[in-house]
Every structure is written in C-alpha cells, then in structure tokens.
Tab-separated table of C-alpha atoms in Angstrom:
chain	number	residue	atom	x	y	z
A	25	UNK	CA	1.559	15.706	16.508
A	26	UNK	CA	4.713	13.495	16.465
A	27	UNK	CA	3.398	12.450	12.886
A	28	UNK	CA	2.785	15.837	11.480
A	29	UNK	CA	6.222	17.001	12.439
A	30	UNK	CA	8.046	14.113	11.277
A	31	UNK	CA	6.183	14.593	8.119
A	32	UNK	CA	6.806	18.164	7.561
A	33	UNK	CA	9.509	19.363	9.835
A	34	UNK	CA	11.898	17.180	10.284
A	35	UNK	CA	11.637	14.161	7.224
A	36	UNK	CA	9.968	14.748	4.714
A	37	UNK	CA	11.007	17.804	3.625
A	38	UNK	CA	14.485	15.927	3.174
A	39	UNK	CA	13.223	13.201	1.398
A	40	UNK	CA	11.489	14.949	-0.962
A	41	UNK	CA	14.223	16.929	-1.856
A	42	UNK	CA	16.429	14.393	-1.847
A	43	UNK	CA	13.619	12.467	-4.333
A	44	UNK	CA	11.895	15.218	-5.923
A	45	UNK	CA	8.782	12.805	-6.695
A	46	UNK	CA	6.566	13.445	-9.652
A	47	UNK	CA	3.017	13.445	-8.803
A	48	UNK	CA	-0.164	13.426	-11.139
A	49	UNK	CA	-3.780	13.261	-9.672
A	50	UNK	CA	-3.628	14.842	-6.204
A	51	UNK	CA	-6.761	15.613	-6.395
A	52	UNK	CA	-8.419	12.664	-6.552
A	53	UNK	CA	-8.101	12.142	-3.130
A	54	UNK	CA	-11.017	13.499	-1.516
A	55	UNK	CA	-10.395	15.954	0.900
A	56	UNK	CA	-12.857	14.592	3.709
A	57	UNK	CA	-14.273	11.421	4.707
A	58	UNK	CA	-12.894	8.088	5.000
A	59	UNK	CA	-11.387	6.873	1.766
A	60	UNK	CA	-9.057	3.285	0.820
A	61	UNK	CA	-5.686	4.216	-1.458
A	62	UNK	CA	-4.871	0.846	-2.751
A	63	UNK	CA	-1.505	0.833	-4.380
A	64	UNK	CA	0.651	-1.884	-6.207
A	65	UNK	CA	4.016	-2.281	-4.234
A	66	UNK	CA	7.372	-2.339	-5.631
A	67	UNK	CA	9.523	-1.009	-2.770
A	68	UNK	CA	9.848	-0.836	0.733
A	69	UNK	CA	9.535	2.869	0.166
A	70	UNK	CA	6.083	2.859	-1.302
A	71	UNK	CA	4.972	3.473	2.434
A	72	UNK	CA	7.212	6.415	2.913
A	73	UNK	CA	6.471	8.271	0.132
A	74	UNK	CA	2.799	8.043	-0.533
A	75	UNK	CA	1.904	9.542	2.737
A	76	UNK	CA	4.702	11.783	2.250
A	77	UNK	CA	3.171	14.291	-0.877
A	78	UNK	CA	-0.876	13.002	0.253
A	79	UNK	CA	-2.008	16.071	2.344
A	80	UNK	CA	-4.167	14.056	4.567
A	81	UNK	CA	-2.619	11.884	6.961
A	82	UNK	CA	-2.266	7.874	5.711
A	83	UNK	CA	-2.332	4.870	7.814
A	84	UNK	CA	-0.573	1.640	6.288
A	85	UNK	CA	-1.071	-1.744	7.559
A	86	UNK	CA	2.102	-3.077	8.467
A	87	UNK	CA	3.415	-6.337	9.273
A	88	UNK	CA	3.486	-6.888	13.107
A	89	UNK	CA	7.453	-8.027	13.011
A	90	UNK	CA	8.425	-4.227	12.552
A	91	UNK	CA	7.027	-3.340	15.594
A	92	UNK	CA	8.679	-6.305	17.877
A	93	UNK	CA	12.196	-6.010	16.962
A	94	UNK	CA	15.261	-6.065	19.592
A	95	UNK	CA	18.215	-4.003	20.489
A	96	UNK	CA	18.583	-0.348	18.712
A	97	UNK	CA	17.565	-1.412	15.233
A	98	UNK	CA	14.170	-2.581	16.648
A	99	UNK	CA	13.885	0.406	18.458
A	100	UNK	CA	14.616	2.471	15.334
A	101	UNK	CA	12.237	0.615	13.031
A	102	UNK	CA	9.446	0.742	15.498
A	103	UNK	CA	10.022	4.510	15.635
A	104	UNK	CA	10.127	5.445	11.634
A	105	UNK	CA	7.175	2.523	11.536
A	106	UNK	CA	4.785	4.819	14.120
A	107	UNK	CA	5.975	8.222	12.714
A	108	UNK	CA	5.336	7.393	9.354
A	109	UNK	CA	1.974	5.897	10.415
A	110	UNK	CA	1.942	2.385	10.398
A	111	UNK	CA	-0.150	0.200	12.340
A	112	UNK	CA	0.931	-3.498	13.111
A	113	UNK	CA	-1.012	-6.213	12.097
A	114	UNK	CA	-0.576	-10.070	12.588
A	115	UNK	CA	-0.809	-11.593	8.886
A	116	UNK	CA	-0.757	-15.572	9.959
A	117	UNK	CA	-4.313	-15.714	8.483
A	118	UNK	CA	-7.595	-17.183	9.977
A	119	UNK	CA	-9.045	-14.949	12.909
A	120	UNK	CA	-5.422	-12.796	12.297
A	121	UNK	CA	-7.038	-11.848	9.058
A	122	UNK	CA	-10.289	-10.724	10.725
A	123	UNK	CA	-8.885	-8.609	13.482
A	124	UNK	CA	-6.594	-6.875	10.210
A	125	UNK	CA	-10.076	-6.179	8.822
A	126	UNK	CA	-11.687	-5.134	11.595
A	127	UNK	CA	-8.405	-2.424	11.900
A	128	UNK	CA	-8.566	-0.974	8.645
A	129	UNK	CA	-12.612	-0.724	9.130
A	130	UNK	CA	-11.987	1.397	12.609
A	131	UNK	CA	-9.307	3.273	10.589
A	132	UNK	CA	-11.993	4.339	7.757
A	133	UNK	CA	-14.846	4.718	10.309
A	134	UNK	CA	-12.859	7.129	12.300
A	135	UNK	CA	-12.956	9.303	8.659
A	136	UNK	CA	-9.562	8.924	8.079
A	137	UNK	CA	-7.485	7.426	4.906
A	138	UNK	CA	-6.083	4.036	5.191
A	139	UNK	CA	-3.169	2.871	2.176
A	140	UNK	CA	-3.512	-0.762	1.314
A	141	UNK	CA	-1.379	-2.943	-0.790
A	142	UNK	CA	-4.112	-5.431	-2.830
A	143	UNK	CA	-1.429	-7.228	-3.969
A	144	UNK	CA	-0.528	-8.451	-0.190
A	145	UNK	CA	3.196	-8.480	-0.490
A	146	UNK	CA	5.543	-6.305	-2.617
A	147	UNK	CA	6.678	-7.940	-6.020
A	148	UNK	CA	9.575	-9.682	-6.591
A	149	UNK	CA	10.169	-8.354	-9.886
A	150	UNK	CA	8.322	-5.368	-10.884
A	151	UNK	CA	5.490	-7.063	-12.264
A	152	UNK	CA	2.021	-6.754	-11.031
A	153	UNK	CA	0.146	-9.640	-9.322
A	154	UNK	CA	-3.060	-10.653	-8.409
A	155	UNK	CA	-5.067	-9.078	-5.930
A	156	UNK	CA	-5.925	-10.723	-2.636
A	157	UNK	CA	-10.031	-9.912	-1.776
A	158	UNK	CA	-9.331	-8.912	1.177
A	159	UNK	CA	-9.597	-4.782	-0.211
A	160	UNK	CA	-12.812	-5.293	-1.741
A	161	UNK	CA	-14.340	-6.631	1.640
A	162	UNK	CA	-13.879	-3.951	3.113
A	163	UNK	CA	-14.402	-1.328	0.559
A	164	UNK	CA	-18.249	-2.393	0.077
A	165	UNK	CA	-18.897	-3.221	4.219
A	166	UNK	CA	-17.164	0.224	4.750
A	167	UNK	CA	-18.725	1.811	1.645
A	168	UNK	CA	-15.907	4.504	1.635
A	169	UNK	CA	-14.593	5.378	-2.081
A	170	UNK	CA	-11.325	3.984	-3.268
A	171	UNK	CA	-8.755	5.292	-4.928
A	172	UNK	CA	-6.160	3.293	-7.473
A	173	UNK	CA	-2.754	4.383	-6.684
A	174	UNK	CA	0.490	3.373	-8.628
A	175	UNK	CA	3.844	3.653	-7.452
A	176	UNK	CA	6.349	3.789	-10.660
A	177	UNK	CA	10.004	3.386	-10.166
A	178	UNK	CA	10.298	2.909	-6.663
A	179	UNK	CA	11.867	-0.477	-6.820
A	180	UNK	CA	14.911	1.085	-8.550
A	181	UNK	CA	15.375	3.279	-5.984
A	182	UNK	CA	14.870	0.896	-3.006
A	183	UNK	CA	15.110	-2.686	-4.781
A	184	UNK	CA	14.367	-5.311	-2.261
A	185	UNK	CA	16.686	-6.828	0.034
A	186	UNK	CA	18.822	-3.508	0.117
A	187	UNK	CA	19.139	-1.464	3.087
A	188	UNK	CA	19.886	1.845	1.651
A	189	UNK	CA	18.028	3.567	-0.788
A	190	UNK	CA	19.594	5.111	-4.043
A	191	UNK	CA	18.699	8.579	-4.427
A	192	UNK	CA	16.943	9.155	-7.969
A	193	UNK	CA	13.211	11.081	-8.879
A	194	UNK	CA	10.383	8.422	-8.693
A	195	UNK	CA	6.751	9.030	-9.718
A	196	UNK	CA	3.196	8.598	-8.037
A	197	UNK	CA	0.194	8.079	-10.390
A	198	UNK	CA	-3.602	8.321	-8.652
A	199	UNK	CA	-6.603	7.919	-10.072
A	200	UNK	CA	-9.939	8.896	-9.846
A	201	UNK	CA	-11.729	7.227	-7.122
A	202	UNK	CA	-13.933	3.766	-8.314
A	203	UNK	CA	-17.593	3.513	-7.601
A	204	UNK	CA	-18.457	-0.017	-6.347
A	205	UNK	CA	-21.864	0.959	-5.026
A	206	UNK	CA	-23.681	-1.465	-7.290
A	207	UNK	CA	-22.469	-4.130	-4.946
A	208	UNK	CA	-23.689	-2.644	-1.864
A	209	UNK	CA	-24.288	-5.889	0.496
A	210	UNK	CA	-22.719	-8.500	-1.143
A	211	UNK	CA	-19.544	-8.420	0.618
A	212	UNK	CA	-19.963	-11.794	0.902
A	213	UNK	CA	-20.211	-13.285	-2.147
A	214	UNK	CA	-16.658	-14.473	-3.069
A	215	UNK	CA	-17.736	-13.958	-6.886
A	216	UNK	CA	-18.619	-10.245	-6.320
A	217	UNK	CA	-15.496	-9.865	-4.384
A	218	UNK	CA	-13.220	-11.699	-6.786
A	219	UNK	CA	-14.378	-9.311	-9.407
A	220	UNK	CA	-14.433	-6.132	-7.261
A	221	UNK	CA	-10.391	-6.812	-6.781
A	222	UNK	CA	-10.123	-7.848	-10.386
A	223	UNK	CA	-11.223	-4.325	-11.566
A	224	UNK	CA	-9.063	-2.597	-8.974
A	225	UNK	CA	-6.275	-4.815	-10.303
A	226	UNK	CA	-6.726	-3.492	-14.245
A	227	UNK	CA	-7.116	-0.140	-13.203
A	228	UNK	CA	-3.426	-0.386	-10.841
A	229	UNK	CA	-2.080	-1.986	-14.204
A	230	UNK	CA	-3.448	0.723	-16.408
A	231	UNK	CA	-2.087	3.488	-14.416
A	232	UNK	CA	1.510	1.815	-13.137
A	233	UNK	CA	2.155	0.146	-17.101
A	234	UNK	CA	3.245	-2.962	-15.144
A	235	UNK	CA	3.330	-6.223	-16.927
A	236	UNK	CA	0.668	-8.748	-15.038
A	237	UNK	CA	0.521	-11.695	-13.805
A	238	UNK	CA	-2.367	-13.340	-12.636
A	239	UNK	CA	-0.844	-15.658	-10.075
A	240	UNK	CA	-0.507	-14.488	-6.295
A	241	UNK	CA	2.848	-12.720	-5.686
A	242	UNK	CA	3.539	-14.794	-2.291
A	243	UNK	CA	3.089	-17.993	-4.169
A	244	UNK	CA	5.819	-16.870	-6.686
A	245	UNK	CA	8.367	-16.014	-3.768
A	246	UNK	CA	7.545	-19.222	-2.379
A	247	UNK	CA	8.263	-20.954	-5.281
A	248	UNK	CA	11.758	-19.002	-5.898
A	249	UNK	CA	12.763	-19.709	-2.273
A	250	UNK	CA	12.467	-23.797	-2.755
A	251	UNK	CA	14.250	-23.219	-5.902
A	252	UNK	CA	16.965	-21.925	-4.270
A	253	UNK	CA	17.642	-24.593	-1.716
C-alpha cells in the first residue's frame, strides 16, 4: 500500500511531470507472471523512473549500504529506497552473491517483476559495459521471460556524483521479451551463461545506441580511482 501511494499519489505524479519521460514498448511487459527487466544504468535515477511509468510493481536490487545509513539522511534514503521498492542486498561476493540470487529467484517465484542492472554497477561514462552472468543464471533456473530495457539520457539529468537532479525529458526504450528456452538446464555451464548475457548485452546496445565496451564497468572505475591518487 505504502508503495502504490507513493507511486501514484504522492511522487510520481510529480516526477513525471516534472520529467515528462518518453516511453516506447509498454507493452512488452507482460501483464502477468514473473518476468526479469534488465536495463543498462546510467543514473542513479534509472531506479526511480522505470518503476515509475511500468504498471506493475518493480523490485530493484539495491546495494545493502542504502538501507544502513545514520542520522536523518539514512533515515530518508532508507525510506525513498523501500517506497520505491528496493530490496537490500550484500554485494561482497562469494555466498553474498548466492543469497542475492536466491532474492531475486523468491522475487520472480512470488510472480512478480524484478529490474536488474546486467551491467552490475552504473557507467562511468555513458558507455555500455559488459554484462556480469549473474542475470542469465537466473533467467534459465527461474525460466521467467526477460525483457531488454534501455534507459537513454538519464545520466544528463542525474550525472553521477550529483545530489540533485536537473529537470529535463528523458526516454525509456523496452523491448520485446528474449526467449532463452533453448538453454533450459544449463544454468551451469559458464559458456551457455557467458553467451546468454552476451545476447542480452547486444540487444541493451541496440536499443540504448550506447557505444560498448567489452571490459567490466567496476574494473574501469577501479582503474580511474588509482589513477587519481
């Protein structure tokens, strides 16, 4: 309840004024049924807004830090973080990685939609990056359809490391839902995987227009941050 009237009652309705977002391919999304958006990620906003003009109600997997903080700006991400329907995850890796799995797999068993960012991190420079396997995993042990979604603009609005967003029209592309049936059981072959998330990842570039680059976008960051020392 708290979600739906954030969402249409008391938020959104602002922000999409505010916005006005351009959206092609609504109706991709099936109406029913458990079903994976996987998006590239530009902004801090991409969370806001997807679930924002998607009719069904959208659970993101968020970082566990935005859900932990102190004092009254804790408090006030932790709120817009469960309104907007996030759910914390820990993303240290090893059995952290599992129990994220295992999350998103309750999420889509429960017939709901989960929004997933293959690229694992947002991109430091508008570019698209390779995709971490982790979405094709569970797209063939869940066996839900999943739909390419592309986010365009977003990072001019919100770049990262700003606070305040700058209030201009951004666009959401969504395609038509890809059939990975043929794989059905091999979710654990890291060569069916890798290629799973590698067809995902032409299909996000197709629709967004991104450049790509096929390097992981948390290795880049990395790199920039020594750099900078």
């Amino acid at each position: 309840m708290f979600y739906w009237i954030m969402k249409n009652i008391v938020v959104g309705p602002i922000l999409l004024g505010l916005f006005r977002p351009w959206v092609i391919g609504l109706e991709n999304i099936p109406k029913q049924g458990g079903v994976i958006l996987a998006s590239n990620h530009l902004s801090f906003i991409d969370s806001v807004f997807l679930p924002l003009v998607v009719p069904r109600r959208v659970a993101f997997l968020a970082k566990s830090e935005y859900f932990t903080g102190k004092g009254l700006k804790g408090w006030a991400t932790r709120l817009f973080m469960t309104a907007s329907g996030q759910l914390p995850i820990d993303r240290s890796g090893g059995k952290a990685s599992e129990d994220s799995l295992n999350t998103g797999l309750r999420v889509l068993g429960s017939g709901d939609v989960l929004g997933i960012y293959p690229e694992g991190t947002r991109s430091p420079d508008a570019k698209l990056y390779r995709g971490r396997t982790g979405v094709a995993r569970m797209v063939l042990e869940s066996g839900v359809p999943i739909v390419p979604v592309a986010m365009i603009d977003t990072e001019k609005a919100m770049p990262t490391g700003t606070r305040i967003p700058k209030i201009r029209r951004i666009g959401i592309v969504i395609g038509k839902p890809l059939d990975f049936s043929r794989f059905e059981g091999m979710e654990g072959d890291r060569f069916v995987l890798r290629s799973v998330t590698d067809e995902l990842m032409y299909e996000l570039q197709h629709l967004s227009k991104q450049e790509y680059d096929d390097v992981y976008a948390s290795s880049v960051k990395e790199k920039r941050a020594s750099l900078s020392r």
